[in-house]
Amino acid sequence: QPILTQSPSASASLGASVTLTCTLNSDFSSSNVDWYQHRPSEGPHFLVRVDPSGNVESKAEGLPDRFSVLGSGLIRYLTINNIRTEDEGDYYCATDEGSGDTFVKVVFGGGTKVTVL
Amino acid sequence: EVRLVQSGAEVKKSGESLKISCQTSGYPFYRHWIGWVRQKPGQGLEWMGIIYPDDSDTRYSPSFRGQVSISVDTTINSVYLQWASLKTSDSGTYYCAHRRPVAGGNLDHWGQGTVVTVSS
């Protein structure tokens, strides 16, 4: 099954940038990865889907340009530029285990807690 | 506009049954998958399962199969998550999520969450 590894925490000063990483296990290097933002007391929000080449496959309507993605091998990156206080929260990457009739589940990374200093 | 509105917080005792709901609107209910995700206190997101309302095709995560039941009521465009006998370890926040209707679609809309507290 896919395994997605994220750093537990990251921080940046107001207006600075922070890059989050999501590392896939080798068997799933060709998987799309979705990024979700989860702020306290809200449901999670989809941000962006990254394809294996690091390109945006789809993104949430109105996603600020401050959010950008990259990919390299097994790693998918989410960068938040000009970070704002409303960007604080937990960020999860996710991918599917199986597809179509063989879909098993969505697998989430452990999440990264982002703090704005 | 796709909207998912979940039922309110629940406080239960171990061994009791529970059914929480996710009322949907803004899209063709029958033809879009709806999933459930758990978040235990202080932990991350866990996938529980997903249902296709048109034929009630349900796919449970192996970790949750036999522990919960997912169902639909097509007359009121609602999806349910049900426990026959709660455990204290079922305490957490439960989210329903709409899956974008393409192959391998992302979870593009989420409910606000239902907090379930189970005491012994």
Short mmCIF file of N, CA, C and O in Angstrom, two decimals, chain B residues 45-119:
data_model
loop_
_atom_site.label_atom_id
_atom_site.label_comp_id
_atom_site.label_asym_id
_atom_site.label_seq_id
_atom_site.Cartn_x
_atom_site.Cartn_y
_atom_site.Cartn_z
N LEU B 45 -5.68 12.23 9.77
CA LEU B 45 -6.88 11.79 9.08
C LEU B 45 -6.77 10.31 8.70
O LEU B 45 -5.72 9.86 8.24
N GLU B 46 -7.88 9.59 8.88
CA GLU B 46 -7.92 8.16 8.54
C GLU B 46 -9.12 7.90 7.63
O GLU B 46 -10.24 8.28 7.97
N TRP B 47 -8.89 7.22 6.55
CA TRP B 47 -9.96 6.88 5.60
C TRP B 47 -10.77 5.72 6.13
O TRP B 47 -10.22 4.70 6.51
N MET B 48 -12.11 5.87 6.11
CA MET B 48 -12.98 4.81 6.63
C MET B 48 -13.66 4.03 5.51
O MET B 48 -13.74 2.80 5.56
N GLY B 49 -14.21 4.74 4.54
CA GLY B 49 -14.92 4.05 3.48
C GLY B 49 -15.65 5.04 2.60
O GLY B 49 -15.63 6.25 2.85
N ILE B 50 -16.31 4.52 1.57
CA ILE B 50 -16.95 5.37 0.58
C ILE B 50 -18.14 4.65 0.00
O ILE B 50 -18.16 3.41 -0.06
N ILE B 51 -19.15 5.41 -0.42
CA ILE B 51 -20.37 4.81 -0.97
C ILE B 51 -20.80 5.54 -2.23
O ILE B 51 -20.63 6.76 -2.34
N TYR B 52 -21.36 4.78 -3.16
CA TYR B 52 -21.93 5.33 -4.40
C TYR B 52 -23.44 5.21 -4.29
O TYR B 52 -23.98 4.10 -4.34
N PRO B 53 -24.13 6.34 -4.09
CA PRO B 53 -25.56 6.27 -3.78
C PRO B 53 -26.43 5.56 -4.83
O PRO B 53 -27.45 4.98 -4.48
N ASP B 54 -26.04 5.59 -6.07
CA ASP B 54 -26.89 5.03 -7.12
C ASP B 54 -27.19 3.56 -6.88
O ASP B 54 -28.31 3.10 -7.08
N ASP B 55 -26.17 2.81 -6.46
CA ASP B 55 -26.38 1.38 -6.24
C ASP B 55 -25.90 0.92 -4.86
O ASP B 55 -25.82 -0.27 -4.59
N SER B 56 -25.57 1.89 -4.01
CA SER B 56 -25.07 1.62 -2.65
C SER B 56 -23.80 0.78 -2.64
O SER B 56 -23.51 0.10 -1.64
N ASP B 57 -23.05 0.81 -3.74
CA ASP B 57 -21.74 0.18 -3.76
C ASP B 57 -20.90 0.84 -2.66
O ASP B 57 -20.70 2.05 -2.68
N THR B 58 -20.43 0.04 -1.72
CA THR B 58 -19.69 0.57 -0.56
C THR B 58 -18.34 -0.11 -0.47
O THR B 58 -18.25 -1.33 -0.56
N ARG B 59 -17.31 0.68 -0.30
CA ARG B 59 -15.94 0.15 -0.16
C ARG B 59 -15.41 0.58 1.21
O ARG B 59 -15.22 1.75 1.46
N TYR B 60 -15.19 -0.36 2.08
CA TYR B 60 -14.68 -0.05 3.40
C TYR B 60 -13.16 -0.19 3.42
O TYR B 60 -12.61 -1.13 2.84
N SER B 61 -12.51 0.71 4.13
CA SER B 61 -11.11 0.50 4.44
C SER B 61 -10.99 -0.78 5.27
O SER B 61 -11.84 -1.02 6.15
N PRO B 62 -9.98 -1.59 5.02
CA PRO B 62 -9.84 -2.82 5.82
C PRO B 62 -9.85 -2.55 7.32
O PRO B 62 -10.35 -3.39 8.09
N SER B 63 -9.36 -1.42 7.74
CA SER B 63 -9.30 -1.12 9.18
C SER B 63 -10.68 -0.91 9.79
O SER B 63 -10.84 -1.03 11.01
N PHE B 64 -11.66 -0.56 8.96
CA PHE B 64 -12.98 -0.22 9.47
C PHE B 64 -14.06 -1.23 9.06
O PHE B 64 -15.19 -1.15 9.56
N ARG B 65 -13.73 -2.16 8.19
CA ARG B 65 -14.73 -3.14 7.75
C ARG B 65 -15.18 -3.94 8.96
O ARG B 65 -14.39 -4.44 9.74
N GLY B 66 -16.51 -4.04 9.10
CA GLY B 66 -17.07 -4.77 10.23
C GLY B 66 -17.23 -3.92 11.48
O GLY B 66 -17.88 -4.35 12.44
N GLN B 67 -16.62 -2.73 11.50
CA GLN B 67 -16.70 -1.86 12.66
C GLN B 67 -17.79 -0.80 12.51
O GLN B 67 -18.35 -0.33 13.51
N VAL B 68 -18.04 -0.40 11.29
CA VAL B 68 -19.05 0.63 11.00
C VAL B 68 -19.85 0.22 9.77
O VAL B 68 -19.45 -0.70 9.04
N SER B 69 -20.96 0.93 9.56
CA SER B 69 -21.77 0.72 8.36
C SER B 69 -22.02 2.07 7.71
O SER B 69 -22.32 3.06 8.40
N ILE B 70 -21.89 2.11 6.39
CA ILE B 70 -22.17 3.32 5.62
C ILE B 70 -23.41 3.06 4.78
O ILE B 70 -23.52 1.99 4.15
N SER B 71 -24.33 4.00 4.79
CA SER B 71 -25.57 3.82 4.04
C SER B 71 -26.04 5.15 3.48
O SER B 71 -25.46 6.20 3.76
N VAL B 72 -27.09 5.10 2.65
CA VAL B 72 -27.65 6.32 2.06
C VAL B 72 -29.16 6.32 2.20
O VAL B 72 -29.80 5.27 2.35
N ASP B 73 -29.73 7.51 2.14
CA ASP B 73 -31.17 7.69 1.95
C ASP B 73 -31.31 8.60 0.75
O ASP B 73 -31.10 9.82 0.85
N THR B 74 -31.67 8.02 -0.37
CA THR B 74 -31.73 8.79 -1.61
C THR B 74 -32.90 9.77 -1.63
O THR B 74 -32.92 10.69 -2.44
N THR B 75 -33.88 9.57 -0.74
CA THR B 75 -35.03 10.48 -0.75
C THR B 75 -34.68 11.84 -0.17
O THR B 75 -35.36 12.83 -0.45
N ILE B 76 -33.63 11.87 0.65
CA ILE B 76 -33.23 13.15 1.25
C ILE B 76 -31.76 13.45 1.02
O ILE B 76 -31.15 14.26 1.73
N ASN B 77 -31.19 12.80 0.03
CA ASN B 77 -29.80 13.06 -0.38
C ASN B 77 -28.82 13.04 0.79
O ASN B 77 -27.96 13.92 0.93
N SER B 78 -28.95 12.03 1.62
CA SER B 78 -28.11 11.96 2.82
C SER B 78 -27.33 10.65 2.87
O SER B 78 -27.79 9.61 2.39
N VAL B 79 -26.17 10.74 3.47
CA VAL B 79 -25.30 9.59 3.68
C VAL B 79 -25.11 9.44 5.19
O VAL B 79 -25.05 10.44 5.92
N TYR B 80 -25.01 8.20 5.64
CA TYR B 80 -24.93 7.92 7.07
C TYR B 80 -23.71 7.07 7.42
O TYR B 80 -23.24 6.27 6.61
N LEU B 81 -23.26 7.26 8.65
CA LEU B 81 -22.21 6.42 9.23
C LEU B 81 -22.77 5.89 10.55
O LEU B 81 -23.25 6.68 11.38
N GLN B 82 -22.72 4.60 10.73
CA GLN B 82 -23.43 3.97 11.83
C GLN B 82 -22.54 2.99 12.58
O GLN B 82 -21.74 2.27 11.99
N TRP B 83 -22.75 2.99 13.91
CA TRP B 83 -22.10 2.02 14.78
C TRP B 83 -23.17 1.22 15.51
O TRP B 83 -24.12 1.82 16.05
N ALA B 84 -23.00 -0.08 15.61
CA ALA B 84 -23.96 -0.91 16.36
C ALA B 84 -23.63 -0.91 17.85
O ALA B 84 -24.52 -0.98 18.69
N SER B 85 -22.35 -0.83 18.17
CA SER B 85 -21.94 -0.88 19.57
C SER B 85 -20.65 -0.07 19.70
O SER B 85 -19.58 -0.54 19.33
N LEU B 86 -20.76 1.13 20.21
CA LEU B 86 -19.62 2.04 20.28
C LEU B 86 -18.59 1.59 21.30
O LEU B 86 -18.91 0.95 22.32
N LYS B 87 -17.35 1.95 21.03
CA LYS B 87 -16.25 1.74 21.96
C LYS B 87 -15.67 3.13 22.30
O LYS B 87 -15.82 4.08 21.53
N THR B 88 -14.97 3.20 23.41
CA THR B 88 -14.36 4.48 23.76
C THR B 88 -13.35 4.91 22.70
O THR B 88 -13.15 6.11 22.45
N SER B 89 -12.76 3.94 22.02
CA SER B 89 -11.78 4.25 20.97
C SER B 89 -12.43 4.84 19.72
O SER B 89 -11.73 5.26 18.79
N ASP B 90 -13.76 4.86 19.66
CA ASP B 90 -14.45 5.49 18.52
C ASP B 90 -14.57 7.00 18.69
O ASP B 90 -15.05 7.69 17.79
N SER B 91 -14.16 7.51 19.82
CA SER B 91 -14.22 8.96 20.04
C SER B 91 -13.35 9.68 19.02
O SER B 91 -12.21 9.26 18.75
N GLY B 92 -13.89 10.74 18.46
CA GLY B 92 -13.14 11.49 17.46
C GLY B 92 -14.08 12.38 16.67
O GLY B 92 -15.27 12.50 16.98
N THR B 93 -13.52 13.00 15.65
CA THR B 93 -14.30 13.82 14.74
C THR B 93 -14.41 13.09 13.41
O THR B 93 -13.40 12.60 12.89
N TYR B 94 -15.61 13.06 12.88
CA TYR B 94 -15.88 12.32 11.65
C TYR B 94 -16.31 13.31 10.57
O TYR B 94 -17.17 14.16 10.80
N TYR B 95 -15.68 13.18 9.41
CA TYR B 95 -15.96 14.07 8.28
C TYR B 95 -16.50 13.26 7.11
O TYR B 95 -15.96 12.19 6.79
N CYS B 96 -17.52 13.79 6.46
CA CYS B 96 -17.90 13.24 5.16
C CYS B 96 -17.23 14.10 4.08
O CYS B 96 -16.93 15.29 4.31
N ALA B 97 -16.98 13.49 2.95
CA ALA B 97 -16.26 14.18 1.89
C ALA B 97 -16.80 13.74 0.53
O ALA B 97 -17.04 12.55 0.30
N HIS B 98 -16.97 14.68 -0.36
CA HIS B 98 -17.44 14.45 -1.73
C HIS B 98 -16.25 14.18 -2.64
O HIS B 98 -15.27 14.94 -2.61
N ARG B 99 -16.35 13.12 -3.41
CA ARG B 99 -15.26 12.80 -4.32
C ARG B 99 -15.58 13.36 -5.71
O ARG B 99 -16.66 13.12 -6.25
N ARG B 100 -14.65 14.09 -6.25
CA ARG B 100 -14.83 14.68 -7.58
C ARG B 100 -15.13 13.56 -8.58
O ARG B 100 -14.45 12.53 -8.58
N PRO B 101 -16.17 13.76 -9.39
CA PRO B 101 -16.65 12.65 -10.23
C PRO B 101 -15.82 12.40 -11.49
O PRO B 101 -16.32 12.43 -12.60
N VAL B 102 -14.53 12.15 -11.29
CA VAL B 102 -13.66 11.70 -12.37
C VAL B 102 -12.90 10.50 -11.82
O VAL B 102 -12.87 10.28 -10.61
N ALA B 103 -12.27 9.73 -12.69
CA ALA B 103 -11.51 8.56 -12.23
C ALA B 103 -10.45 9.02 -11.22
O ALA B 103 -9.66 9.92 -11.50
N GLY B 104 -10.46 8.42 -10.06
CA GLY B 104 -9.50 8.79 -9.03
C GLY B 104 -9.62 10.21 -8.55
O GLY B 104 -8.63 10.85 -8.19
N GLY B 105 -10.83 10.74 -8.52
CA GLY B 105 -11.04 12.13 -8.16
C GLY B 105 -10.63 12.45 -6.73
O GLY B 105 -10.69 11.60 -5.84
N ASN B 106 -10.22 13.69 -6.53
CA ASN B 106 -9.86 14.12 -5.18
C ASN B 106 -11.13 14.38 -4.36
O ASN B 106 -12.24 14.39 -4.87
N LEU B 107 -10.94 14.61 -3.05
CA LEU B 107 -12.04 14.92 -2.14
C LEU B 107 -12.20 16.44 -2.14
O LEU B 107 -11.52 17.14 -1.40
N ASP B 108 -13.09 16.93 -2.99
CA ASP B 108 -13.10 18.36 -3.25
C ASP B 108 -14.02 19.18 -2.36
O ASP B 108 -13.91 20.40 -2.33
N HIS B 109 -14.93 18.53 -1.65
CA HIS B 109 -15.78 19.24 -0.70
C HIS B 109 -15.95 18.37 0.54
O HIS B 109 -16.15 17.16 0.41
N TRP B 110 -15.92 19.01 1.70
CA TRP B 110 -16.00 18.31 2.97
C TRP B 110 -17.10 18.89 3.85
O TRP B 110 -17.41 20.08 3.77
N GLY B 111 -17.63 18.03 4.71
CA GLY B 111 -18.53 18.51 5.75
C GLY B 111 -17.75 19.19 6.86
O GLY B 111 -16.51 19.16 6.88
N GLN B 112 -18.49 19.76 7.79
CA GLN B 112 -17.86 20.52 8.87
C GLN B 112 -17.38 19.63 10.01
O GLN B 112 -16.67 20.09 10.90
N GLY B 113 -17.75 18.36 9.97
CA GLY B 113 -17.32 17.42 10.99
C GLY B 113 -18.37 17.20 12.07
O GLY B 113 -19.15 18.10 12.40
N THR B 114 -18.42 15.98 12.58
CA THR B 114 -19.27 15.61 13.71
C THR B 114 -18.38 15.05 14.80
O THR B 114 -17.66 14.07 14.57
N VAL B 115 -18.42 15.67 15.96
CA VAL B 115 -17.62 15.20 17.09
C VAL B 115 -18.40 14.13 17.84
O VAL B 115 -19.56 14.35 18.23
N VAL B 116 -17.77 12.98 18.01
CA VAL B 116 -18.38 11.87 18.74
C VAL B 116 -17.53 11.61 19.98
O VAL B 116 -16.31 11.41 19.88
N THR B 117 -18.18 11.63 21.14
CA THR B 117 -17.48 11.36 22.39
C THR B 117 -18.13 10.14 23.03
O THR B 117 -19.34 10.13 23.26
N VAL B 118 -17.31 9.13 23.29
CA VAL B 118 -17.81 7.89 23.87
C VAL B 118 -17.13 7.68 25.22
O VAL B 118 -15.91 7.61 25.30
N SER B 119 -17.93 7.56 26.26
CA SER B 119 -17.38 7.33 27.60
C SER B 119 -17.66 5.90 28.04
O SER B 119 -18.57 5.25 27.51
#
